[in-house]
Every structure is written in C-alpha cells, then in structure tokens.
Short mmCIF file of C-alpha atoms and ligand atoms in Angstrom, two decimals:
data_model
loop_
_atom_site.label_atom_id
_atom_site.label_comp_id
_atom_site.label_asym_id
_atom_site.label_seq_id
_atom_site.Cartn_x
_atom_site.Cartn_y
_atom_site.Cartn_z
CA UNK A 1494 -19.83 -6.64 -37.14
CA UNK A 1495 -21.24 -9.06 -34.32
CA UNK A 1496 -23.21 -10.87 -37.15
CA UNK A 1497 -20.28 -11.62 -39.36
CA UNK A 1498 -18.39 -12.83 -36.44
CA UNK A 1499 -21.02 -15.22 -35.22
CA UNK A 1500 -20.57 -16.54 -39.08
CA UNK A 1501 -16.82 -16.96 -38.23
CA UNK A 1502 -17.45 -18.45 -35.05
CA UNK A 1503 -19.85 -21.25 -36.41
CA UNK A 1504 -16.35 -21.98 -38.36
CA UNK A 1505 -14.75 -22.90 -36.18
CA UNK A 1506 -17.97 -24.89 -33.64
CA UNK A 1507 -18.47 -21.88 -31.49
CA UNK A 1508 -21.73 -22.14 -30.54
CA UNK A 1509 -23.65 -19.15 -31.12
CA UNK A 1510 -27.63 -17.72 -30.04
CA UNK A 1511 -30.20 -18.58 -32.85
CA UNK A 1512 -30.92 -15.78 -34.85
CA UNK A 1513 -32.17 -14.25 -38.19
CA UNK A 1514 -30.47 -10.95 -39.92
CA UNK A 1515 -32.84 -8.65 -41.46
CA UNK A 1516 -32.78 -4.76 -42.17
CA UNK A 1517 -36.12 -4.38 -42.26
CA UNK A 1518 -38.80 -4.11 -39.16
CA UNK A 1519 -41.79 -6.02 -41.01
CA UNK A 1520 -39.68 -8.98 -41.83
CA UNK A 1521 -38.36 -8.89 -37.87
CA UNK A 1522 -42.06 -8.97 -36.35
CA UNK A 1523 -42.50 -11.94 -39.28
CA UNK A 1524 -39.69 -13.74 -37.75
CA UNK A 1525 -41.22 -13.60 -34.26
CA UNK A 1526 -44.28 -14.27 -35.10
CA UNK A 1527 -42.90 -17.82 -36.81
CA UNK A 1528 -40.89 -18.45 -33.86
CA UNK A 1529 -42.56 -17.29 -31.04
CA UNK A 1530 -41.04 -17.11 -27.69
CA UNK A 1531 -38.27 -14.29 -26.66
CA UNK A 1532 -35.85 -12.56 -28.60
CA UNK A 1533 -33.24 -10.00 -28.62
CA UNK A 1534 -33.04 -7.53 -31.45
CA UNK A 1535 -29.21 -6.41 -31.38
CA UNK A 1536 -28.47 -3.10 -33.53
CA UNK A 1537 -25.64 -4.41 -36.08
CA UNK A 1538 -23.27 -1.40 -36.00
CA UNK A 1539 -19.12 -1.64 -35.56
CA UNK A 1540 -18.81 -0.02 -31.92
CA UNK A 1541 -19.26 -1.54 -28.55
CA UNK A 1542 -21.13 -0.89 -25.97
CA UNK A 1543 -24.75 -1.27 -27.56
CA UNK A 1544 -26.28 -2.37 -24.50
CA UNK A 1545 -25.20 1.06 -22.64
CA UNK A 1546 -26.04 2.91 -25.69
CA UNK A 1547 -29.93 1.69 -25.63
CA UNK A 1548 -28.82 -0.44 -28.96
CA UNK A 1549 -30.18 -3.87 -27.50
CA UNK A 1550 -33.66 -4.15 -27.04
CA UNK A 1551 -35.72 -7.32 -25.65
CA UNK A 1552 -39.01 -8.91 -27.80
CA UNK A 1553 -41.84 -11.22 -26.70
CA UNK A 1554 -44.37 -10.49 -29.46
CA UNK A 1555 -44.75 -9.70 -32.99
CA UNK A 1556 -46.00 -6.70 -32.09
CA UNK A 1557 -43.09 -5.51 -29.66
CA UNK A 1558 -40.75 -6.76 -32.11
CA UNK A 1559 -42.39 -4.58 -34.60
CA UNK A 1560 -42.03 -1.21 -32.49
CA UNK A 1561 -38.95 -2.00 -31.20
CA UNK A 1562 -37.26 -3.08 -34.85
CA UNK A 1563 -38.67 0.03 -35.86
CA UNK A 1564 -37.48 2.01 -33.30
CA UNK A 1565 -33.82 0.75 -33.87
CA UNK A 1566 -33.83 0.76 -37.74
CA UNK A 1567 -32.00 4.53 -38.64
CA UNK A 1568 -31.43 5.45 -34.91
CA UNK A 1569 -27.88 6.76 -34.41
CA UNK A 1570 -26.02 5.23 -31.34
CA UNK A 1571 -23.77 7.18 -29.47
CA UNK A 1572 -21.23 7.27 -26.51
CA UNK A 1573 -18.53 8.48 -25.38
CA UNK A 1574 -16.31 6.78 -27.59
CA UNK A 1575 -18.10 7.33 -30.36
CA UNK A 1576 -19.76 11.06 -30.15
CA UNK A 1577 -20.72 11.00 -33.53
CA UNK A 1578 -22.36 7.99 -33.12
CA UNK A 1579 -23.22 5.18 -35.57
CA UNK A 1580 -26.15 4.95 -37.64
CA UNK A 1581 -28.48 1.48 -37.49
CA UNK A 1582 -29.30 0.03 -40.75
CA UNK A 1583 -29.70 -4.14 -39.71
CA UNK A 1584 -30.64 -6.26 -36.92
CA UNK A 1585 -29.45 -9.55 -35.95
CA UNK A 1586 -32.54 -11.19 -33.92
CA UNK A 1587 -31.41 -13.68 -31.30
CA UNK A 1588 -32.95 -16.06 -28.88
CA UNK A 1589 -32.82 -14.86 -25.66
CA UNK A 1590 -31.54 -17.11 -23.43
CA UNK A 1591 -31.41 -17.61 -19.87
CA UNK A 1592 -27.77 -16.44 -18.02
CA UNK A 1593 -26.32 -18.29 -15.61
CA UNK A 1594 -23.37 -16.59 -15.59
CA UNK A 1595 -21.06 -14.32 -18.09
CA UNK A 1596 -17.40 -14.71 -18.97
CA UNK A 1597 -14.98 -12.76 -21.65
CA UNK A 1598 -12.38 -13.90 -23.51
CA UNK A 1599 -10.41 -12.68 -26.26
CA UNK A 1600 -7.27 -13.35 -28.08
CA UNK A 1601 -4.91 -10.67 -29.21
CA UNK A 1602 -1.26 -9.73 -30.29
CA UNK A 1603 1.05 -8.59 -27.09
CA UNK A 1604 2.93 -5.88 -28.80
CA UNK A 1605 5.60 -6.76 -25.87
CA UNK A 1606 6.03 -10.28 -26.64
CA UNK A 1607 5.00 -10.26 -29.90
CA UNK A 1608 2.65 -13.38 -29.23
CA UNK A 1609 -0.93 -14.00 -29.21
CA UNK A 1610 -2.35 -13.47 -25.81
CA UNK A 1611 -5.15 -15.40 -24.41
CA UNK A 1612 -7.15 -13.30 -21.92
CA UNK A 1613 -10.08 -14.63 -20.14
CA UNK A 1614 -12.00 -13.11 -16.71
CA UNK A 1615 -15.06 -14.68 -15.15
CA UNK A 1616 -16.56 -10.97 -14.87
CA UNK A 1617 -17.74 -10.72 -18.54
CA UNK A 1618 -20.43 -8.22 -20.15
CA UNK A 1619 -18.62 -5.51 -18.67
CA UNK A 1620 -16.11 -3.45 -20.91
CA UNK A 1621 -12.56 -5.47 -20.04
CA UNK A 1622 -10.64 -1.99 -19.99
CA UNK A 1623 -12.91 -1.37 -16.68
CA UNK A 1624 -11.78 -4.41 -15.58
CA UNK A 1625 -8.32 -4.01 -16.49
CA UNK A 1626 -8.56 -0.80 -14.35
CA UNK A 1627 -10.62 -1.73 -11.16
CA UNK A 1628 -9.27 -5.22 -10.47
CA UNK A 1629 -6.47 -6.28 -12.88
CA UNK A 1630 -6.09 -9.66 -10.43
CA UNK A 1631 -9.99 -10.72 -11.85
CA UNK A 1632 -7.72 -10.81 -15.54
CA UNK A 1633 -5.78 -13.96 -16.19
CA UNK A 1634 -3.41 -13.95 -19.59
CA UNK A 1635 -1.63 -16.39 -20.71
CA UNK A 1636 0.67 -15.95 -24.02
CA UNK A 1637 0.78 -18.92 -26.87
CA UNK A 1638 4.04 -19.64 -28.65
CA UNK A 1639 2.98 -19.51 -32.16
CA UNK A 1640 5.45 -22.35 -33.18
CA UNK A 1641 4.15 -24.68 -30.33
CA UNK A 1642 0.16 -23.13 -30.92
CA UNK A 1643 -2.69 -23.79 -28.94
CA UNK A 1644 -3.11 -26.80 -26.62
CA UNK A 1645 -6.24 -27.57 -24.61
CA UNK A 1646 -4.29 -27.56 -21.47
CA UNK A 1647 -3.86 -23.93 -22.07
CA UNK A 1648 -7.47 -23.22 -21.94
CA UNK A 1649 -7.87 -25.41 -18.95
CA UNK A 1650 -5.15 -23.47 -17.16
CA UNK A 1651 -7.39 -20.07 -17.82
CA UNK A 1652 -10.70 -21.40 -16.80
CA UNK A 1653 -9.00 -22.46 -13.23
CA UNK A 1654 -7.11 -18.99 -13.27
CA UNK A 1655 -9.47 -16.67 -13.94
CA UNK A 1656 -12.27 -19.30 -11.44
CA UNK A 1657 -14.69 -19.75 -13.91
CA UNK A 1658 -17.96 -21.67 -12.66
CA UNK A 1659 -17.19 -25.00 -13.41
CA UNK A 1660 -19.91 -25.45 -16.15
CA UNK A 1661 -17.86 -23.43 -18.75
CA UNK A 1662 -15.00 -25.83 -17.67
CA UNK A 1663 -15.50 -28.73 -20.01
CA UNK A 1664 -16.00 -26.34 -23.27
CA UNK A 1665 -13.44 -24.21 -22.97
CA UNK A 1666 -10.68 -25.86 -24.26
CA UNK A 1667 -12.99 -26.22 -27.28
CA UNK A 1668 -14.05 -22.72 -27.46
CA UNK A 1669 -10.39 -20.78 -27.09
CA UNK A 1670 -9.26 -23.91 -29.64
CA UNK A 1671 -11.54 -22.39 -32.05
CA UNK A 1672 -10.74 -18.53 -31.26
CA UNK A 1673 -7.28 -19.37 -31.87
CA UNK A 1674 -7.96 -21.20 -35.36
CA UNK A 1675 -9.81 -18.12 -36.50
CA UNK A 1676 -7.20 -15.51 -35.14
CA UNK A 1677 -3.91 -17.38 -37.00
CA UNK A 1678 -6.28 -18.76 -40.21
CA UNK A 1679 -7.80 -14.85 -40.77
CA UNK A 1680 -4.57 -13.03 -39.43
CA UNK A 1681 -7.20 -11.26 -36.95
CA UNK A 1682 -6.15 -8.14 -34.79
CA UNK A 1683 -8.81 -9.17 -32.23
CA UNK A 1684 -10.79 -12.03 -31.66
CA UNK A 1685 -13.13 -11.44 -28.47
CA UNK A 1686 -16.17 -13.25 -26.97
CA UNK A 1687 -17.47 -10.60 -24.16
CA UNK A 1688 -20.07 -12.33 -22.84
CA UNK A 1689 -19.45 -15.99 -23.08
CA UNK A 1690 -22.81 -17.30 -21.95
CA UNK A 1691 -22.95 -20.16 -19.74
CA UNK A 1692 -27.05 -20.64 -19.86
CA UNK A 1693 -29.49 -22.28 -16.97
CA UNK A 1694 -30.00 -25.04 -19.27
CA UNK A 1695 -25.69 -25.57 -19.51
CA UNK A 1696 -24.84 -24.49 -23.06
CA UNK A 1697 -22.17 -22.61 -23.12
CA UNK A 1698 -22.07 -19.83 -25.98
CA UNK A 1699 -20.91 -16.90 -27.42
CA UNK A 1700 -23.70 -14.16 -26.82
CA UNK A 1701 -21.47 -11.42 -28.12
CA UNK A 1702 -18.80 -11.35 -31.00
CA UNK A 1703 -16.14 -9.62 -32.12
CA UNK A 1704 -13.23 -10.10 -35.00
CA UNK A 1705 -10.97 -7.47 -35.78
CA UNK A 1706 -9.40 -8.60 -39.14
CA UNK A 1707 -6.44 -6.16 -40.29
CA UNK A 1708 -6.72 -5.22 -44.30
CA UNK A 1709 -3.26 -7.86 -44.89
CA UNK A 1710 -5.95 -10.66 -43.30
CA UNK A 1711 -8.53 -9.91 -45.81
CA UNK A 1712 -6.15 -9.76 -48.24
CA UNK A 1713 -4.71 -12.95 -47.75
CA UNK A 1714 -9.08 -14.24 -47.82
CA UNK A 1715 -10.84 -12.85 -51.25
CA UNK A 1716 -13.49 -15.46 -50.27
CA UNK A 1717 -13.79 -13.62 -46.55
CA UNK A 1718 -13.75 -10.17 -48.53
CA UNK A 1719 -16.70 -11.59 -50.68
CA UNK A 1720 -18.57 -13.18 -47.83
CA UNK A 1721 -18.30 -9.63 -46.13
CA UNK A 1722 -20.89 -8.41 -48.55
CA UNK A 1723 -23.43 -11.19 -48.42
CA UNK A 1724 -23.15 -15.11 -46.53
CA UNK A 1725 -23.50 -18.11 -49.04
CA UNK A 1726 -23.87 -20.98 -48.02
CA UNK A 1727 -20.44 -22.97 -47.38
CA UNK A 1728 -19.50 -25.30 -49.68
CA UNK A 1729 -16.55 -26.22 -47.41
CA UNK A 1730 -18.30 -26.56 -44.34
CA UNK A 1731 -21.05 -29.12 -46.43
CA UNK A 1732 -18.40 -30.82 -48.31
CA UNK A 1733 -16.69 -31.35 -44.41
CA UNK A 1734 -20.46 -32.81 -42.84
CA UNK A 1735 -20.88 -35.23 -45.77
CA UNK A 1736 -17.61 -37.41 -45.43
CA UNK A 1737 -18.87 -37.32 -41.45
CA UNK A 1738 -16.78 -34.30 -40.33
CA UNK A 1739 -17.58 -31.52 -38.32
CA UNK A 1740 -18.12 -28.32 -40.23
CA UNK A 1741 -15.25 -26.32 -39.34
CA UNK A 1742 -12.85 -29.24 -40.28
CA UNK A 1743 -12.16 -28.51 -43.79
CA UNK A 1744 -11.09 -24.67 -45.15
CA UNK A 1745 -9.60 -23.42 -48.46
CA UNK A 1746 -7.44 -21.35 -48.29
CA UNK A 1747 -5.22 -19.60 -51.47
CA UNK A 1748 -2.22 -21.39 -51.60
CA UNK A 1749 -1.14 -24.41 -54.05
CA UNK A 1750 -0.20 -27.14 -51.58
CA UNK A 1751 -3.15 -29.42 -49.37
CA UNK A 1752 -2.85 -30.17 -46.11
CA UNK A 1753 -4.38 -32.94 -44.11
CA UNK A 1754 -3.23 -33.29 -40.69
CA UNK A 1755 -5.29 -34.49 -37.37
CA UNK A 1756 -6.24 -31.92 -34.73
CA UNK A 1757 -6.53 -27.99 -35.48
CA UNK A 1758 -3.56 -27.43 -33.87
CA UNK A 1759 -1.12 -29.72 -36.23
CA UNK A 1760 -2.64 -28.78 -38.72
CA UNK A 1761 -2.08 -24.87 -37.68
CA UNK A 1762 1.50 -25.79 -36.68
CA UNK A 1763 1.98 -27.70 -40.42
CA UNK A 1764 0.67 -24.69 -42.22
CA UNK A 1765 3.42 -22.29 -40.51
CA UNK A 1766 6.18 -25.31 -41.21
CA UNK A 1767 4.79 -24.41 -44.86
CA UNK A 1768 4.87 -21.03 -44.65
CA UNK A 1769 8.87 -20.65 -43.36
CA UNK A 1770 9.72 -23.25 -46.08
CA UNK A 1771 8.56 -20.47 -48.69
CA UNK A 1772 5.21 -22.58 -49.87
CA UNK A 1773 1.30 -21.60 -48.97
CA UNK A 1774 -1.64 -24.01 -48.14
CA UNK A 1775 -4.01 -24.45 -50.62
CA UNK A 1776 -6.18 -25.97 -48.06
CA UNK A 1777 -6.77 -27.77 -44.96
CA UNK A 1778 -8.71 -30.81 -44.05
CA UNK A 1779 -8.74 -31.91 -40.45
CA UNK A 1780 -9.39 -35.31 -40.19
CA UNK A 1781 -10.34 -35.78 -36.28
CA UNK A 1782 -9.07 -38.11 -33.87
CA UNK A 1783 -8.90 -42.17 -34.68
CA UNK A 1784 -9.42 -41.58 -38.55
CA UNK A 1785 -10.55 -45.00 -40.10
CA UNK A 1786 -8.86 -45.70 -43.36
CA UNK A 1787 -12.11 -45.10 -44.96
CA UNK A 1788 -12.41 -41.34 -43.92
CA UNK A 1789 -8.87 -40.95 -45.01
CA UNK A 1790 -9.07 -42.05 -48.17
CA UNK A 1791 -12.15 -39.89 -48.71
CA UNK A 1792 -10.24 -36.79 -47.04
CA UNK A 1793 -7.75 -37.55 -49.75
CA UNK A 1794 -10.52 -37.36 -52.25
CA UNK A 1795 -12.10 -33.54 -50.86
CA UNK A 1796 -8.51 -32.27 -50.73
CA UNK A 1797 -7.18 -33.14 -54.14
CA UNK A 1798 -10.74 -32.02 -55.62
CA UNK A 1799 -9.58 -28.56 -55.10
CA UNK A 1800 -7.49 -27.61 -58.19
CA UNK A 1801 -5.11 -25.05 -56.60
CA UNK A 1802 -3.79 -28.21 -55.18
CA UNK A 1803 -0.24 -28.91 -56.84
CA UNK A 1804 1.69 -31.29 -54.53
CA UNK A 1805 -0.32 -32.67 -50.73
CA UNK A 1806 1.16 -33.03 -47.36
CA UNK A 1807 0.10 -35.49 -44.92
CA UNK A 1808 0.82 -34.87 -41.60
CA UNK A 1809 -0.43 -37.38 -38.59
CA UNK A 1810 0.79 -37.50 -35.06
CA UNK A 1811 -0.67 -40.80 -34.09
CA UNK A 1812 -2.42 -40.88 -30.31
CA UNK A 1813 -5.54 -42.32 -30.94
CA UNK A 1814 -5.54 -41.89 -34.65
CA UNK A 1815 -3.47 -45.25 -35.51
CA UNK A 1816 -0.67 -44.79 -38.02
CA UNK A 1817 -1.69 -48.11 -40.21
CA UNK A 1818 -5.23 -46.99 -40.74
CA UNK A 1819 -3.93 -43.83 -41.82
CA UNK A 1820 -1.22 -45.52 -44.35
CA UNK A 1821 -4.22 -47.59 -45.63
CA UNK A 1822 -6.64 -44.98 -46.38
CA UNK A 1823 -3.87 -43.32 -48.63
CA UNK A 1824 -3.26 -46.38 -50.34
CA UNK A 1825 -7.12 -46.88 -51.07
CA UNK A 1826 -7.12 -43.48 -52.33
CA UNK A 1827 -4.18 -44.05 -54.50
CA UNK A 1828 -5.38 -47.28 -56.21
CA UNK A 1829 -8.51 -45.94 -57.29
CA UNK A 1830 -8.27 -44.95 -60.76
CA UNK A 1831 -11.48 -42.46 -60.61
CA UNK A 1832 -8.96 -39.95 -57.84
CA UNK A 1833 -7.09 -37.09 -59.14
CA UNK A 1834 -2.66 -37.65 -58.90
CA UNK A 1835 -0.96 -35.03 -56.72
CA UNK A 1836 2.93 -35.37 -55.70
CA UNK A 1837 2.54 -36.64 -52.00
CA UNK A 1838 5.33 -36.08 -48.87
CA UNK A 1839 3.93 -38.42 -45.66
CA UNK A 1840 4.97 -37.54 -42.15
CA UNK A 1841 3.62 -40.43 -39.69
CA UNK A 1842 4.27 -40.76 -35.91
CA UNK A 1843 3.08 -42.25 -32.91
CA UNK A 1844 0.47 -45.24 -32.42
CA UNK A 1845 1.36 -48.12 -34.90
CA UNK A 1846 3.80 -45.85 -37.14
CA UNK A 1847 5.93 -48.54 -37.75
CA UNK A 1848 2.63 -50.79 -39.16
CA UNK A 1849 1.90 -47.79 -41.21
CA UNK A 1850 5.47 -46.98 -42.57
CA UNK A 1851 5.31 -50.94 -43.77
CA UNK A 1852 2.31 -50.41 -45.57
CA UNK A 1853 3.54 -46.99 -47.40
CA UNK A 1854 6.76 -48.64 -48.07
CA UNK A 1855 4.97 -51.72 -49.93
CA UNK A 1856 3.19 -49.49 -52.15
CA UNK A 1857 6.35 -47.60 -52.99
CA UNK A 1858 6.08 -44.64 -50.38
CA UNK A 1859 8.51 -43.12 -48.11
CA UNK A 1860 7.27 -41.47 -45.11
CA UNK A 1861 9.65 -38.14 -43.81
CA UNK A 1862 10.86 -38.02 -40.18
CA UNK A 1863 9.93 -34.19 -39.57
CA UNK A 1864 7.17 -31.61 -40.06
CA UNK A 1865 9.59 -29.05 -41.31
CA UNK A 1866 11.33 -32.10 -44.04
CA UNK A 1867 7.84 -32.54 -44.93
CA UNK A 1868 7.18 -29.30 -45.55
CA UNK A 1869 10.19 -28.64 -47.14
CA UNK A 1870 9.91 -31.42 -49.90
CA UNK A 1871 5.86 -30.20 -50.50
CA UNK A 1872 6.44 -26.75 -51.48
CA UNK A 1873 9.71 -28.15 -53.71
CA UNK A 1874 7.36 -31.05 -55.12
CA UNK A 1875 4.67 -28.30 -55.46
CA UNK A 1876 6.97 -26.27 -57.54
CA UNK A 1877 8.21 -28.76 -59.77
P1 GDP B 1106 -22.49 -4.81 -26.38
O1 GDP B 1106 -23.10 -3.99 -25.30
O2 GDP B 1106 -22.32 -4.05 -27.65
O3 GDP B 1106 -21.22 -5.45 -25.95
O4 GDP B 1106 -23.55 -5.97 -26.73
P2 GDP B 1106 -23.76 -7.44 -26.10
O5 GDP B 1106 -24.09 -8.37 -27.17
O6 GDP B 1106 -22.59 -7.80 -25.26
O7 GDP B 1106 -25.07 -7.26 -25.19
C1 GDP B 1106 -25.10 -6.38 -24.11
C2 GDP B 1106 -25.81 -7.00 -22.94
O8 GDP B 1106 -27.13 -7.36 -23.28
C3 GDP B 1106 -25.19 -8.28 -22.42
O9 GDP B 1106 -24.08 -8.09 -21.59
C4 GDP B 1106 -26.36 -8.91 -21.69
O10 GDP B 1106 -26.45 -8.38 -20.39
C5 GDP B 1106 -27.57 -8.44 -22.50
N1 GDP B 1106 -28.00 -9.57 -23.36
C6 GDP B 1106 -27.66 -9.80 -24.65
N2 GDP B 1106 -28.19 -10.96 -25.09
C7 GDP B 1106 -28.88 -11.47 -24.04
C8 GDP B 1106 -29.66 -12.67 -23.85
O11 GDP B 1106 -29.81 -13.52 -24.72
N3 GDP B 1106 -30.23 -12.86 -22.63
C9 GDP B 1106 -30.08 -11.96 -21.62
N4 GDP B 1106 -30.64 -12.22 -20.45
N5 GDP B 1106 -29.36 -10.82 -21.75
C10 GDP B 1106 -28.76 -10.58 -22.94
MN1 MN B 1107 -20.54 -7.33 -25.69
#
C-alpha cells in the first residue's frame, strides 16, 4: 500500500509528504489538532484511483478531520476496475502541500526487452494507461541495461524528453537513482511515483506511491515480509546517520559476503558481479563520494559487525573518492585489534589508485584488477 511504499521510498532519500498512519478517526482529529494547518487523509487500500473513487479527502480542522476520518474508516471504494470494491480500514494523514506542477514516473520490466524500463511524462496524476492511449508522444521510456545500471545521465535524458518544468530537473537524477535501487534491491514488479510533486515552495516529492513486489522479492527480504506487518524503527538506516551517512546508504541484505562500494550504482552493479559468480551479499554499505580514510575505516567497522558476513569485498571506482584515502581507511581498520577479521578481496581504480595500491601492498594486500575477479575470489574466500 501507498504507506508502505513511502517507507521504501524514505530508503532510498525519496522525499515523501509528512504524515501520520492511524486506523482510527479519534487519533486522526488528535493528530490535527497537534499539528494544525492542512492535511490530506488518503484511504490506505491496494487499488488506484482513490481520488476518482471519493477515497481522498482534504482537512483543515480537528473537527473536519474527525468527520471526514470517520467517514472513510469502513467505507468500501469502488470503480470500475475494482466493482467489488475495497474496504477502508487505515489512513495515512499527509500535509497538504501546494502543487506547482505533477509528473509520473515509474520503473518496470519490458517483457520485450527483458529490461527495466524507465517511464516518465510531465502529465502526472492522471492514470498513465490514459495517457498511453490519448497522446503516447507526452510518454518518454528509456530502457536500463541491468549490467551497466542506472546512471544520472539517464534521468537527465527523461526530464528533457518528457519537458519537465525545469524545477524537477536538478532532483531527478536523484529520485529515478533511488526508484531504481529499490526496484533491483526488492526484485519489484512495479515501482511508480504518479504524482511526483514539484511544490510552490520547490521541493520536489513523491505525493503518491506505489511498489509492486512479486512473492520471489519478498522472499528473497524476511525483514521486508516482517516490516509488512508493522514499521520498526531501522537499525540500518541509524547505524548509516551515525558514521555521517545518509540513511539509505547502508542495507542488509541475506547473503554471507559484505559489500562496500561508492555510489548506488557500483554498488548495484558489484552485487550482480556477486550474484553470476554463484555468491549473495550479506550487505551493502555505500560509502558516498570523496570517502576520508576515517569514514572508511568506520564503514569497515558497520559492515563486518553484521555476522552473516563471511569474506568482504571492496569495490571503489575512484573520481572524487581518492584511491589512497580509501587504502588507508582499510588499513586503520585492520590494525585495530578491537575490529572483527573477515577474508578481504580489494578492487581500486581511478584517482590516486596507484598511491593506494602502494599502501595495500605495504601492509601485505593485493588489490584485483576487475569487479567480476573480485567477485569471483569473495564468494570462493567466503566459502572457504
Ligand atoms: P490515487 O488517486 O489513488 O492515485 O491517489 P493520489 O495519491 O495520486 O491522489 C489523488 C489526487 O489527489 C492527486 O492527483 C492530487 O490531485 C490530489 N492530492 C493528493 N495529495 C495532495 C496534496 O498534498 N495537495 C493537493 N493540492 N492535492 C493533492
Ligand atoms: Mn496516484
């Protein structure tokens, strides 16, 4: 439901309304009358087309919010789709904001091509099929290579096509960056943002959500199946803020072998590398762009703290992340006798590599030339 893929989103830094879930209309009309100003109650059910339906209702007051909650709570929504209709049982409560102007954009598997394809149009809030129908020019697609992933330039390339007003131009890259995380990383069917807001005040966010995970997906996640029933907090996403990363930088995942790696898309691109050597990720830990040696060493530290892990692949394409900072925050990590041991396979190109081969090779380390080497020598190191 919308709710649990807002949760996703935050992931992943998709910014997302405000809000407060509750299935009950007292605690709603508490909630606004906390935080006054005005709200959207949004009926919390699996089909689309709430807003047509009469499942979206606006609040100023307490008391609005009251009748209105009420109102919603154990009303069945229908249309055409869905004649049987869908029963209300929870809320999520949202700050309304202010539209500029609405966008879509989703990410889905071309059964064609067999590749993930990227489809934005500047005329969101409307139901894309309509779209699709009426003016299939207004749709611009463009379809990823999963073994090359996502780039930013990709997403800057849609925004142009599909003429979005320029003030959704400079988070794009960031927001399709993050779809495409969550679609490879949960195995989704569907990931789809219809409407990306772009608000008077210039945030750009994700009013709407939708993640279509298939049953292999939540297979592959017990902690997603878990989190479906109720949201803890994340211990991921805190144990990612306090060595100064963003929140989304650091997942578990099931496998036995850690990954660090800088930039989503490496580090997506080093877990497939793992995957067709015949290993798994245990985790991954993005560590940014122009990683001191400092937040590498304690990157090493988060990563190895997870048990699963059995052998640790590091994986850094140097731009402006320099390749001897790198080779000195593993060395830190090493020496300290309080850090956990894992087998570790290096992979380090680009700014200053050579500076940062010198310093692995002092302390007895010998970086690999290629992702897929890397990989390779992980999952047999894991195994050993
Ligand atoms: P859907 O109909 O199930 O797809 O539900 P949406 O979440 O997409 O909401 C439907 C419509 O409600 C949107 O297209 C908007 O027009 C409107 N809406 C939802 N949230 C807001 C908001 O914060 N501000 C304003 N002005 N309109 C909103
Ligand atoms: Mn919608």
């Amino acid at each position: 439901m919308e709710y649990q893929g807002k949760e996703l989103f935050r992931r992943v830094g998709i910014a997302t309304p405000r809000g407060h879930f509750s299935r009950d209309a007292a605690d709603v009309a508490a909630f606004v009358a906390e935080n006054p100003g005005s709200w959207v109650l949004k009926s919390q059910v699996l089909m689309g087309g709430r807003g047509k339906a009469g499942g979206i209702k606006f609040a100023d007051t307490p008391q609005q919010a009251s009748e209105l909650a009420s109102e919603l709570l154990g009303k069945v929504l229908k249309n055409v789709q869905n004649p049987d209709g869908e029963r209300v049982s929870a809320l999520l409560v949202e700050e309304k904001v202010a539209i500029a102007s609405e966008a879509y954009v989703s990410i889905t598997i071309d059964r064609s091509t067999k590749k993930p394809a990227v489809l934005v149009t500047a005329q969101g809030g409307m139901d894309v099929e309509e779209v699709a129908a009426h003016d299939p020019e207004a749709i611009s697609t463009f379809w990823i290579d999963p073994a090359i992933g996502f780039s930013p330039f990709i997403a800057r390339r849609l925004a142009f096509a599909a003429k979005l007003p320029l003030g959704f131009h400079k988070h794009f890259p960031a927001i399709v960056g993050g779809l495409y995380k969550l679609f490879m990383e949960y195995g989704a069917n569907l990931v789809e943002i219809n409407p990306l807001v772009l608000t008077e005040d210039g945030r750009v966010i994700a009013s709407d959500a939708k993640v279509e995970l298939d049953d292999n997906g939540l297979y592959k996640h017990p902690h997603l199946a878990e989190w479906r029933n109720e949201s803890p907090a994340d211990e991921d996403q805190e144990a990612a803020v306090a060595i100064g990363l963003g929140m989304s930088n650091y997942a578990k995942l099931e496998g036995d072998i850690g990954v660090i790696a800088n930039g989503a898309g490496l580090g997506m691109g080093t877990m497939d590398a793992i995957r067709n050597a015949g290993g798994s990720a245990a985790n991954f830990l993005d560590i940014g762009g122009g990683a001191q040696a400092e937040l590498v060493k304690k990157s090493y530290q988060l990563v190895v703290s997870d048990p699963k892990v059995r052998a640790l692949f590091i994986n850094i394409f140097g731009g402006i992340t320099r390749g001897d900072q790198v080779a000195r925050g593993i060395v830190q990590a090493l020496a300290g006798d309080d850090v956990r041991k894992v087998p570790l396979v290096v992979r380090l190109t680009g700014t200053n590599e050579k500076e940062g081969r010198a310093i692995l090779a002092e302390a007895g380390m010998n970086p690999v030339e290629t992702m897929d080497e890397g990989a390779r020598i992980a999952v047999d190191l894991a195994r050993a």
